[in-house]
Short mmCIF file of C-alpha atoms (C1' of nucleotides) in Angstrom, two decimals:
data_model
loop_
_atom_site.label_atom_id
_atom_site.label_comp_id
_atom_site.label_asym_id
_atom_site.label_seq_id
_atom_site.Cartn_x
_atom_site.Cartn_y
_atom_site.Cartn_z
CA MET A 273 275.97 169.96 217.67
CA GLU A 274 276.53 172.74 215.21
CA THR A 275 273.57 174.04 212.77
CA GLU A 276 274.47 173.90 209.44
CA PRO A 277 272.82 176.31 207.04
CA THR A 278 270.64 173.98 205.08
CA SER A 279 269.45 176.17 201.86
CA ILE A 280 271.44 176.84 199.47
CA TRP A 281 270.14 181.01 199.71
CA LEU A 282 271.80 180.59 203.20
CA ARG A 283 275.14 179.63 202.51
CA PRO A 284 277.62 182.20 201.56
CA ALA A 285 278.39 181.87 198.12
CA ARG A 286 282.14 181.57 198.62
CA GLY A 287 284.46 180.68 201.35
CA SER A 288 286.28 183.39 202.56
CA ARG A 289 290.08 181.73 202.88
CA GLY A 290 290.94 179.11 200.21
CA ARG A 291 291.30 179.73 196.72
CA ALA A 292 288.89 181.46 194.42
CA PRO A 293 286.16 179.72 192.54
CA GLU A 294 286.55 179.07 189.05
CA HIS A 295 282.85 179.62 188.50
CA THR A 296 279.77 181.62 189.70
CA ARG A 297 277.10 180.35 191.11
CA ASP A 298 275.31 182.39 188.07
CA GLY A 299 277.38 181.31 185.63
CA ILE A 300 276.75 177.75 186.57
CA ALA A 301 273.05 178.43 186.24
CA THR A 302 273.15 180.06 182.87
CA VAL A 303 274.66 176.90 181.32
CA ALA A 304 272.14 174.65 183.13
CA VAL A 305 269.06 176.65 181.86
CA HIS A 306 270.79 176.60 178.27
CA LEU A 307 271.12 172.86 178.38
CA ALA A 308 267.31 172.56 179.34
CA ASP A 309 266.24 175.35 176.82
CA ALA A 310 268.05 173.33 174.18
CA ASP A 311 267.18 169.45 175.30
CA GLY A 312 264.83 169.50 178.46
CA LEU A 313 265.48 169.42 182.10
CA GLY A 314 266.68 165.87 181.31
CA ALA A 315 269.46 166.87 179.45
CA VAL A 316 270.75 168.46 182.73
CA THR A 317 273.25 166.15 184.19
CA MET A 318 275.77 167.12 186.92
CA ARG A 319 278.15 165.73 184.23
CA SER A 320 276.70 167.80 181.13
CA VAL A 321 276.63 170.83 183.25
CA ALA A 322 280.50 170.08 184.62
CA GLN A 323 281.27 169.65 180.93
CA ALA A 324 279.63 172.56 179.32
CA LEU A 325 281.44 174.54 182.29
CA GLY A 326 284.88 172.70 181.22
CA GLY A 327 285.24 170.60 184.28
CA GLY A 328 284.69 167.61 185.87
CA SER A 329 281.59 166.56 187.30
CA ALA A 330 282.76 166.63 191.26
CA SER A 331 283.57 170.26 191.18
CA LEU A 332 279.99 170.61 190.88
CA TYR A 333 279.06 169.82 194.20
CA ARG A 334 281.78 172.57 195.54
CA TYR A 335 278.60 174.99 194.47
CA VAL A 336 275.91 172.85 194.90
CA GLU A 337 274.88 170.24 197.52
CA SER A 338 272.86 168.08 195.11
CA ARG A 339 271.00 168.26 191.76
CA ASP A 340 267.92 169.70 193.04
CA GLU A 341 269.79 172.88 194.36
CA LEU A 342 271.28 173.24 190.76
CA VAL A 343 267.90 173.22 189.55
CA ALA A 344 266.66 175.52 192.26
CA LEU A 345 269.35 178.21 191.05
CA MET A 346 267.88 177.51 187.31
CA VAL A 347 264.34 177.96 188.20
CA ASP A 348 265.52 181.57 190.31
CA GLN A 349 267.96 182.50 187.38
CA VAL A 350 264.64 182.71 184.91
CA ASN A 351 262.60 184.60 187.55
CA GLY A 352 265.00 186.86 187.17
CA GLU A 353 263.63 187.53 183.89
CA ILE A 354 261.03 189.40 184.93
CA ASP A 355 260.75 192.91 184.49
CA TYR A 356 258.71 195.05 187.10
CA THR A 357 258.78 198.47 184.84
CA VAL A 358 255.87 197.23 183.32
CA LEU A 359 253.86 197.57 186.28
CA ASP A 360 252.29 200.96 185.93
CA HIS A 361 250.52 201.35 189.68
CA ALA A 362 247.29 201.95 188.13
CA ASP A 363 245.16 199.43 189.54
CA TRP A 364 245.94 196.25 191.11
CA LEU A 365 244.29 193.91 188.57
CA ALA A 366 246.41 195.36 185.81
CA ASP A 367 249.22 195.08 187.41
CA LEU A 368 248.86 191.71 188.43
CA LEU A 369 247.48 190.88 184.66
CA ALA A 370 251.22 192.39 183.97
CA LEU A 371 253.05 190.39 186.18
CA GLY A 372 251.03 187.21 185.10
CA GLY A 373 252.24 188.13 181.20
CA GLN A 374 255.70 188.41 182.36
CA SER A 375 255.30 185.07 184.42
CA ARG A 376 254.15 183.28 181.39
CA GLY A 377 256.59 184.62 179.13
CA VAL A 378 259.15 183.01 181.52
CA TYR A 379 257.17 179.61 181.02
CA LEU A 380 257.09 179.93 177.55
CA ARG A 381 260.63 180.74 176.91
CA HIS A 382 261.71 177.91 179.15
CA PRO A 383 259.70 175.22 178.90
CA TRP A 384 261.46 172.78 181.07
CA LEU A 385 259.90 174.81 183.69
CA THR A 386 256.98 173.60 184.22
CA ASP A 387 258.26 170.02 184.91
CA THR A 388 260.09 171.48 187.83
CA PRO A 389 258.81 170.92 191.70
CA ALA A 390 256.29 174.03 192.12
CA ALA A 391 258.04 176.41 194.78
CA THR A 392 258.87 174.74 198.13
CA GLY A 393 260.86 175.89 201.03
CA ASP A 394 262.95 178.51 200.74
CA LEU A 395 262.12 180.88 198.09
CA GLY A 396 265.49 182.38 196.19
CA PRO A 397 265.52 186.07 195.99
CA HIS A 398 263.86 186.42 192.70
CA ALA A 399 261.02 184.58 193.98
CA VAL A 400 261.05 186.96 196.79
CA ALA A 401 260.96 189.95 194.53
CA TYR A 402 258.01 188.76 192.79
CA LEU A 403 256.39 188.01 195.91
CA GLU A 404 257.25 191.53 197.33
CA HIS A 405 255.94 193.34 193.94
CA ALA A 406 252.48 191.04 193.62
CA LEU A 407 252.14 192.31 197.52
CA ARG A 408 253.00 195.81 196.53
CA ALA A 409 250.40 195.75 193.93
CA LEU A 410 247.87 194.82 196.43
CA ARG A 411 249.02 197.26 198.95
CA ASP A 412 245.47 199.51 198.83
CA LEU A 413 243.06 196.58 199.46
CA ASP A 414 241.75 195.85 202.36
CA VAL A 415 242.43 192.65 202.95
CA ASP A 416 244.19 190.45 205.19
CA GLY A 417 247.79 190.00 204.09
CA HIS A 418 248.00 186.11 204.31
CA ARG A 419 244.48 186.30 202.28
CA LYS A 420 246.39 188.28 200.00
CA LEU A 421 249.51 185.47 199.81
CA GLU A 422 246.79 183.05 199.50
CA ALA A 423 245.65 184.88 196.09
CA ILE A 424 248.91 185.13 195.16
CA GLY A 425 249.51 181.68 195.40
CA VAL A 426 246.65 180.65 193.59
CA PHE A 427 247.62 182.95 190.91
CA THR A 428 250.86 181.55 190.31
CA ALA A 429 249.15 178.21 189.85
CA VAL A 430 246.85 179.12 187.73
CA VAL A 431 249.62 180.77 185.19
CA ARG A 432 251.85 177.80 185.64
CA LEU A 433 248.74 175.51 184.88
CA LEU A 434 247.95 177.56 181.56
CA ALA A 435 251.61 178.10 180.32
CA ARG A 436 251.54 174.24 180.88
CA THR A 437 248.74 173.77 178.99
CA GLU A 438 250.05 176.39 175.80
CA ILE A 439 253.15 174.21 175.59
CA GLU A 440 251.64 170.73 175.30
CA GLN A 441 249.45 171.90 172.36
CA ARG A 442 252.63 173.58 170.83
CA GLY A 443 254.17 170.44 171.06
CA VAL A 444 251.58 168.33 169.82
CA GLU A 445 250.90 170.55 166.93
CA LEU A 446 254.32 170.43 166.10
CA GLN A 447 255.42 167.08 165.68
CA ASP A 448 253.12 164.37 167.58
CA ARG A 449 250.48 164.11 164.70
CA ARG A 450 250.09 160.40 165.34
CA ARG A 451 249.82 160.73 169.14
CA GLN A 452 247.24 163.25 168.67
CA LEU A 453 244.86 160.95 166.35
CA ALA A 454 244.99 158.31 169.10
CA ALA A 455 244.08 160.47 171.66
CA ALA A 456 240.94 161.49 169.39
CA ALA A 457 240.18 157.80 169.15
CA HIS A 458 240.62 157.02 172.70
CA LEU A 459 238.18 159.88 173.70
CA GLY A 460 235.72 158.93 170.45
CA HIS A 461 235.56 155.79 171.56
CA LEU A 462 234.92 156.38 175.11
CA LEU A 463 232.13 158.97 174.50
CA GLN A 464 230.62 156.55 171.88
CA ASP A 465 229.46 154.35 174.57
CA GLY A 466 227.26 157.05 176.19
CA ALA A 467 228.32 156.64 179.35
CA HIS A 468 230.21 159.98 179.33
CA PRO A 469 227.34 162.27 178.07
CA HIS A 470 228.56 165.15 179.59
CA LEU A 471 232.17 165.04 178.22
CA ALA A 472 230.88 164.43 175.47
CA ALA A 473 228.65 167.50 175.10
CA ALA A 474 231.86 169.76 176.37
CA LEU A 475 233.53 168.17 173.68
CA SER A 476 231.51 168.67 170.87
CA ALA A 477 231.75 172.19 169.95
CA PRO A 478 235.57 173.40 169.20
CA PRO A 479 237.88 173.79 171.73
CA VAL A 480 238.98 177.43 173.27
CA GLU A 481 242.54 177.89 172.11
CA ALA A 482 244.80 178.69 174.87
CA ASP A 483 246.66 182.04 174.44
CA GLU A 484 247.37 185.20 176.22
CA ASP A 485 243.64 186.26 175.90
CA GLN A 486 242.85 183.22 177.90
CA THR A 487 244.99 183.67 180.61
CA GLU A 488 243.82 187.33 180.90
CA ARG A 489 240.38 186.25 181.29
CA LEU A 490 240.83 183.38 183.65
CA LEU A 491 243.29 185.31 185.75
CA THR A 492 240.81 187.97 185.82
CA ARG A 493 237.97 185.99 186.97
CA VAL A 494 239.96 184.03 189.08
CA LEU A 495 241.43 187.11 191.07
CA ARG A 496 237.90 189.20 191.15
CA GLY A 497 236.62 185.89 193.18
CA LEU A 498 239.54 185.57 195.63
CA LEU A 499 239.79 189.22 196.26
CA GLU A 500 236.95 191.44 195.58
CA ARG A 501 233.56 192.24 197.55
CA MET B 28 254.08 151.18 158.90
CA GLU B 29 252.18 150.18 161.67
CA THR B 30 250.20 152.28 164.12
CA GLU B 31 250.65 151.10 167.31
CA PRO B 32 248.64 152.12 170.33
CA THR B 33 250.81 154.39 172.64
CA SER B 34 249.01 155.20 175.81
CA ILE B 35 248.57 152.14 177.95
CA TRP B 36 244.63 152.69 177.97
CA LEU B 37 244.49 151.90 174.53
CA ARG B 38 246.67 148.98 175.04
CA PRO B 39 244.96 145.72 175.70
CA ALA B 40 245.72 144.69 179.35
CA ARG B 41 246.61 141.24 178.11
CA GLY B 42 246.83 138.98 174.93
CA SER B 43 244.62 136.54 173.61
CA ARG B 44 247.03 133.90 173.07
CA GLY B 45 249.88 132.99 175.21
CA ARG B 46 250.11 132.07 178.55
CA ALA B 47 248.01 134.03 181.25
CA PRO B 48 249.73 136.96 183.12
CA GLU B 49 250.33 136.20 187.09
CA HIS B 50 249.40 139.50 187.61
CA THR B 51 246.82 142.73 186.71
CA ARG B 52 247.45 146.16 186.77
CA ASP B 53 245.57 147.01 189.34
CA GLY B 54 247.61 144.56 191.33
CA ILE B 55 250.61 146.09 190.34
CA ALA B 56 249.27 149.40 191.10
CA THR B 57 248.36 147.99 194.34
CA VAL B 58 251.81 147.20 195.43
CA ALA B 59 253.21 150.14 193.74
CA VAL B 60 251.02 152.36 195.69
CA HIS B 61 251.73 150.45 199.29
CA LEU B 62 255.91 151.61 198.36
CA ALA B 63 254.97 154.94 197.71
CA ASP B 64 252.74 155.56 200.80
CA ALA B 65 255.43 154.16 203.26
CA ASP B 66 258.52 155.51 201.93
CA GLY B 67 257.56 158.29 198.85
CA LEU B 68 257.45 157.98 194.94
CA GLY B 69 261.52 157.33 194.96
CA ALA B 70 260.65 153.92 196.60
CA VAL B 71 258.88 152.97 193.32
CA THR B 72 261.79 151.32 191.47
CA MET B 73 260.96 148.72 188.68
CA ARG B 74 263.30 146.43 191.27
CA SER B 75 261.44 147.08 194.55
CA VAL B 76 257.94 147.09 192.72
CA ALA B 77 258.89 143.46 190.79
CA GLN B 78 260.60 142.15 194.14
CA ALA B 79 257.24 142.80 196.18
CA LEU B 80 255.27 141.12 193.57
CA GLY B 81 257.81 138.42 193.79
CA GLY B 82 259.44 138.44 190.25
CA GLY B 83 261.81 139.96 188.36
CA SER B 84 262.04 143.21 187.44
CA ALA B 85 262.21 142.62 183.61
CA SER B 86 258.90 140.95 184.31
CA LEU B 87 257.32 144.28 184.95
CA TYR B 88 257.97 145.57 181.16
CA ARG B 89 255.09 142.82 180.04
CA TYR B 90 252.78 145.27 181.62
CA VAL B 91 254.24 148.66 181.20
CA GLU B 92 256.28 150.23 178.64
CA SER B 93 258.19 152.50 181.03
CA ARG B 94 258.08 153.69 184.72
CA ASP B 95 255.96 156.56 183.93
CA GLU B 96 253.22 154.29 182.67
CA LEU B 97 253.57 152.48 186.27
CA VAL B 98 252.88 156.05 187.69
CA ALA B 99 249.87 156.73 185.63
CA LEU B 100 248.26 153.37 186.61
CA MET B 101 249.19 154.55 190.43
CA VAL B 102 247.68 157.99 189.94
CA ASP B 103 244.50 156.12 188.26
CA GLN B 104 243.91 153.63 190.89
CA VAL B 105 244.23 156.12 193.89
CA ASN B 106 241.69 158.32 191.81
CA GLY B 107 239.04 155.24 191.82
CA GLU B 108 238.70 155.79 195.86
CA ILE B 109 236.63 158.76 195.07
CA ASP B 110 233.14 158.12 196.24
CA TYR B 111 230.55 160.35 194.25
CA THR B 112 227.63 159.29 195.86
CA VAL B 113 228.48 162.04 198.24
CA LEU B 114 226.66 164.26 195.52
CA ASP B 115 223.62 164.99 196.25
CA HIS B 116 222.65 167.46 192.92
CA ALA B 117 221.41 169.79 195.07
CA ASP B 118 223.69 172.65 193.93
CA TRP B 119 226.76 172.92 191.47
CA LEU B 120 228.62 174.24 193.90
CA ALA B 121 228.06 171.99 196.74
CA ASP B 122 228.51 169.51 194.40
CA LEU B 123 232.00 170.59 193.18
CA LEU B 124 233.19 171.15 197.28
CA ALA B 125 232.07 167.90 198.17
CA LEU B 126 234.52 166.75 194.85
CA GLY B 127 237.43 168.93 195.94
CA GLY B 128 237.31 167.46 199.50
CA GLN B 129 237.23 164.29 198.38
CA SER B 130 239.94 165.15 195.78
CA ARG B 131 241.90 166.65 198.88
CA GLY B 132 241.18 163.33 201.00
CA VAL B 133 242.94 161.29 197.76
CA TYR B 134 246.05 163.81 198.28
CA LEU B 135 246.49 163.60 201.99
CA ARG B 136 246.30 159.72 201.71
CA HIS B 137 248.82 159.67 199.55
CA PRO B 138 251.24 162.47 199.46
CA TRP B 139 253.53 161.29 197.16
CA LEU B 140 250.34 161.94 194.44
CA THR B 141 251.77 166.06 194.72
CA ASP B 142 255.02 164.93 193.22
CA THR B 143 253.61 163.34 189.89
CA PRO B 144 253.57 165.35 187.07
CA ALA B 145 250.10 166.95 186.28
CA ALA B 146 247.70 164.85 184.49
CA THR B 147 248.97 165.30 180.76
CA GLY B 148 248.04 163.06 177.52
CA ASP B 149 245.61 160.78 177.75
CA LEU B 150 243.45 160.38 181.18
CA GLY B 151 242.75 157.04 182.87
CA PRO B 152 239.51 155.65 183.51
CA HIS B 153 239.11 157.10 186.73
CA ALA B 154 240.13 160.22 185.51
CA VAL B 155 237.57 160.34 182.92
CA ALA B 156 235.30 159.82 185.44
CA TYR B 157 235.88 162.80 187.91
CA LEU B 158 235.40 164.64 184.50
CA GLU B 159 232.28 163.65 184.02
CA HIS B 160 231.10 163.84 187.36
CA ALA B 161 232.37 167.65 187.71
CA LEU B 162 230.20 168.50 184.27
CA ARG B 163 227.63 166.82 185.79
CA ALA B 164 227.45 168.97 188.53
CA LEU B 165 227.71 172.09 185.89
CA ARG B 166 225.09 170.64 183.91
CA ASP B 167 222.66 173.38 184.71
CA LEU B 168 224.67 176.23 184.04
CA ASP B 169 224.69 178.39 180.75
CA VAL B 170 228.02 178.24 180.48
CA ASP B 171 230.50 177.11 177.07
CA GLY B 172 231.60 173.35 177.93
CA HIS B 173 234.64 174.29 177.23
CA ARG B 174 234.71 177.56 179.94
CA LYS B 175 233.54 174.46 182.23
CA LEU B 176 236.44 172.58 181.33
CA GLU B 177 238.95 175.61 181.92
CA ALA B 178 237.01 176.11 184.98
CA ILE B 179 237.33 172.17 186.21
CA GLY B 180 240.93 172.40 185.52
CA VAL B 181 241.49 175.54 187.75
CA PHE B 182 239.28 173.94 190.19
CA THR B 183 241.85 170.72 190.17
CA ALA B 184 244.84 172.97 190.28
CA VAL B 185 243.79 174.86 193.75
CA VAL B 186 243.02 171.40 195.08
CA ARG B 187 246.14 170.31 194.15
CA LEU B 188 247.78 173.29 195.76
CA LEU B 189 246.13 173.44 198.95
CA ALA B 190 246.81 169.89 199.59
CA ARG B 191 250.51 170.42 198.91
CA THR B 192 250.47 173.13 200.87
CA GLU B 193 248.88 171.10 203.81
CA ILE B 194 251.26 167.84 203.44
CA GLU B 195 254.34 170.44 203.54
CA GLN B 196 253.29 171.98 206.67
CA ARG B 197 252.71 168.44 208.30
CA GLY B 198 255.52 167.26 207.61
CA VAL B 199 257.53 170.26 209.11
CA GLU B 200 255.72 170.38 212.35
CA LEU B 201 256.54 166.52 212.81
CA GLN B 202 260.41 166.41 212.45
CA ASP B 203 262.40 168.93 210.61
CA ARG B 204 262.01 171.79 212.98
CA ARG B 205 265.95 172.89 212.70
CA ARG B 206 264.88 173.42 208.69
CA GLN B 207 261.73 175.80 209.83
CA LEU B 208 263.71 177.82 212.32
CA ALA B 209 266.50 178.45 209.05
CA ALA B 210 263.52 179.47 206.81
CA ALA B 211 262.12 181.72 209.72
CA ALA B 212 265.66 183.02 210.37
CA HIS B 213 266.44 183.60 206.27
CA LEU B 214 262.75 185.66 206.30
CA GLY B 215 263.90 187.51 208.93
CA HIS B 216 267.16 188.48 207.61
CA LEU B 217 265.47 189.52 204.35
CA LEU B 218 263.07 191.38 206.13
CA GLN B 219 264.83 193.44 208.60
CA ASP B 220 266.88 195.15 205.63
CA GLY B 221 263.42 196.80 204.54
CA ALA B 222 264.03 195.85 200.94
CA HIS B 223 261.04 194.21 201.39
CA PRO B 224 258.39 196.14 203.34
CA HIS B 225 254.85 194.77 201.79
CA LEU B 226 256.19 190.80 202.35
CA ALA B 227 257.20 192.37 206.10
CA ALA B 228 253.62 193.48 206.93
CA ALA B 229 252.01 190.49 205.03
CA LEU B 230 254.12 188.09 207.31
CA SER B 231 253.61 190.10 210.49
CA ALA B 232 250.53 188.66 211.59
CA PRO B 233 249.90 185.05 212.46
CA PRO B 234 249.54 182.71 209.04
CA VAL B 235 246.05 181.26 208.41
CA GLU B 236 246.76 177.29 209.09
CA ALA B 237 245.79 175.01 205.80
CA ASP B 238 242.60 172.94 206.62
CA GLU B 239 239.50 171.72 204.85
CA ASP B 240 237.89 175.34 205.69
CA GLN B 241 240.28 177.07 203.71
CA THR B 242 239.87 174.75 200.56
CA GLU B 243 236.55 175.03 200.54
CA ARG B 244 236.70 178.97 200.99
CA LEU B 245 239.16 179.10 198.37
CA LEU B 246 237.12 177.02 195.98
CA THR B 247 234.20 178.69 196.62
CA ARG B 248 235.89 182.11 195.32
CA VAL B 249 237.50 180.67 192.71
CA LEU B 250 234.69 178.66 191.23
CA ARG B 251 232.25 181.66 191.68
CA GLY B 252 234.21 184.39 189.72
CA LEU B 253 235.15 181.41 187.42
CA LEU B 254 231.30 180.37 186.33
CA GLU B 255 229.14 182.83 188.00
CA ARG B 256 227.41 186.09 186.39
"C1'" DG C 14 308.03 185.87 205.54
"C1'" DA C 15 306.60 181.55 207.04
"C1'" DT C 16 303.36 178.58 208.53
"C1'" DT C 17 299.01 177.24 209.20
"C1'" DA C 18 294.07 176.05 207.89
"C1'" DA C 19 290.77 176.67 204.95
"C1'" DT C 20 288.82 175.95 200.34
"C1'" DT C 21 288.88 174.84 195.30
"C1'" DG C 22 289.36 171.11 191.56
"C1'" DC C 23 288.88 166.59 190.11
"C1'" DG C 24 290.00 161.62 189.06
"C1'" DA C 25 288.38 157.21 190.45
"C1'" DT C 26 285.09 154.79 191.84
"C1'" DC C 27 280.70 153.68 194.16
"C1'" DA C 28 275.85 151.93 194.49
"C1'" DG C 29 271.51 152.20 192.48
"C1'" DT C 30 268.66 153.45 188.32
"C1'" DG C 31 265.62 152.43 184.10
"C1'" DT C 32 265.59 149.84 180.06
"C1'" DT C 33 266.87 145.71 176.48
"C1'" DC C 34 268.42 141.15 174.77
"C1'" DG C 35 267.89 136.77 174.40
"C1'" DC C 36 266.08 132.47 176.18
"C1'" DT C 37 262.76 129.26 177.92
"C1'" DA C 38 258.45 127.82 179.32
"C1'" DT C 39 253.61 128.23 178.82
"C1'" DT C 40 249.21 128.17 176.85
"C1'" DC C 41 245.49 129.64 173.29
"C1'" DT C 42 244.30 128.74 168.34
"C1'" DA C 43 244.06 126.03 164.35
"C1'" DT D 270 248.95 117.28 167.75
"C1'" DA D 271 251.51 121.61 165.50
"C1'" DG D 272 252.49 126.08 165.52
"C1'" DA D 273 252.35 130.66 167.16
"C1'" DA D 274 251.87 134.05 170.25
"C1'" DT D 275 252.47 135.29 174.83
"C1'" DA D 276 254.66 135.26 179.76
"C1'" DG D 277 258.47 135.64 183.15
"C1'" DC D 278 263.25 136.67 183.59
"C1'" DG D 279 268.60 136.35 184.18
"C1'" DA D 280 272.25 139.05 182.65
"C1'" DA D 281 273.78 143.09 181.05
"C1'" DC D 282 274.15 148.02 179.12
"C1'" DA D 283 274.47 152.85 179.57
"C1'" DC D 284 273.98 156.09 182.71
"C1'" DT D 285 273.04 158.44 187.07
"C1'" DG D 286 273.59 161.28 191.09
"C1'" DA D 287 276.86 161.59 194.95
"C1'" DT D 288 281.52 160.35 197.54
"C1'" DC D 289 286.45 160.08 198.73
"C1'" DG D 290 290.96 161.35 198.89
"C1'" DC D 291 294.30 164.14 197.51
"C1'" DA D 292 297.30 167.76 195.10
"C1'" DA D 293 297.06 172.59 194.49
"C1'" DT D 294 296.26 177.47 195.83
"C1'" DT D 295 295.09 180.97 198.56
"C1'" DA D 296 293.87 183.92 202.82
"C1'" DA D 297 294.93 184.85 207.93
"C1'" DT D 298 297.57 184.11 211.60
"C1'" DC D 299 301.79 184.60 214.34
#
DNA sequence: GATTAATTGCGATCAGTGTTCGCTATTCTA
DNA sequence: TAGAATAGCGAACACTGATCGCAATTAATC
């Protein structure tokens, strides 16, 4: 009974004995990310990626055990876009906000990232680096380590949520005007019968626009609430 | 050029002229939810649902325009399990925590819910009711309505995140012991080389277990940070 | 340097998916 | 009772992720 490594991050990128592989994990991820950037995550099929690489789809399984692993490669690759030199190590809040801004940028540049299952199981190397830098920003805080990890988890989830909202807004504005009207009609109808007075009140004022300022404001309050006092 | 309603919540459940349908949306959702509870969201295929209903898969498209709409039906159905009588309207924080506990219960009873795309576009009736009740809990707070909606959005995302974590832990404990060991080995290897000192420090202490108390503690701090002062 | 064993690329194929088409049967409206 | 709208659905379509087995290539071993 042999214990074979299950995660792609534990498996060696290539065997040591046979013929040299024609691609690298990074090269494959790059091609897949380009496809997703252009036409969404649904455009990333084993066949389309293989074709973009100039090979057959069965060959991909020499690099990856499943499509999910391919997506994991993509996610870690774009996480590598984060530039940690923006952290000036002044105070922890500023550093985390800078990190959040970087992360938001990754989401906006790769909208399909929000369609990706939230990081589970084994983290890729760039995700680990992200954690490490976030924890470093909090190093002087007198808070239990696991509490810090909790806070970073919530932080990451909020960044994701706001980015998703921004992306949706962007998409609606650009094209699906009819759907926007339909949704408004839907809500209008719902609110007209008086069964949802608080919703009606909350929606009566013009909406707050989702942007970087909103992200910073919300992250500040969330992080203060979680880590201060 | 006709404007046809796009969301399932705007479309009438049945036509008024022809033969009566054999099922209701709720009945279909019930069957689909049972399948997902038993074998995950992947077990919910148009064919499996149709077979459980005793019909052909093509018939399902008389009720639903796509599988995504079927999933939307499922999501709204389980949101209907929330019991709003637990809100005693004492203070807003207690009410929101009670709401969070209810929502957490829904997630734990229907683990597939975390695999579902976060609510986008048109909300179902039960999601609207949820919003209404959350806003009602905040009615005496002197905060802009859209800020309240933001806070509720973050609140919901945090509940979802923590429920997901709990579900994963539960799953790992019960079966995939080998994977647990592999992940530990992965992290251990990563931390041994000294490149991630802060991560190593944070993980040195025994982990905080994810449960209802953790959820309440985190939600309290997040909500206080977002809505107070 | 020859042999062995591991490794890669991949055509062909499989089982399964969401979805559409065209038809029949039913049932409400006029 | 005639007509129109709707429901059910068998059969098919275009795709998908994944597997199998073979030939080609290369490193390690004797």
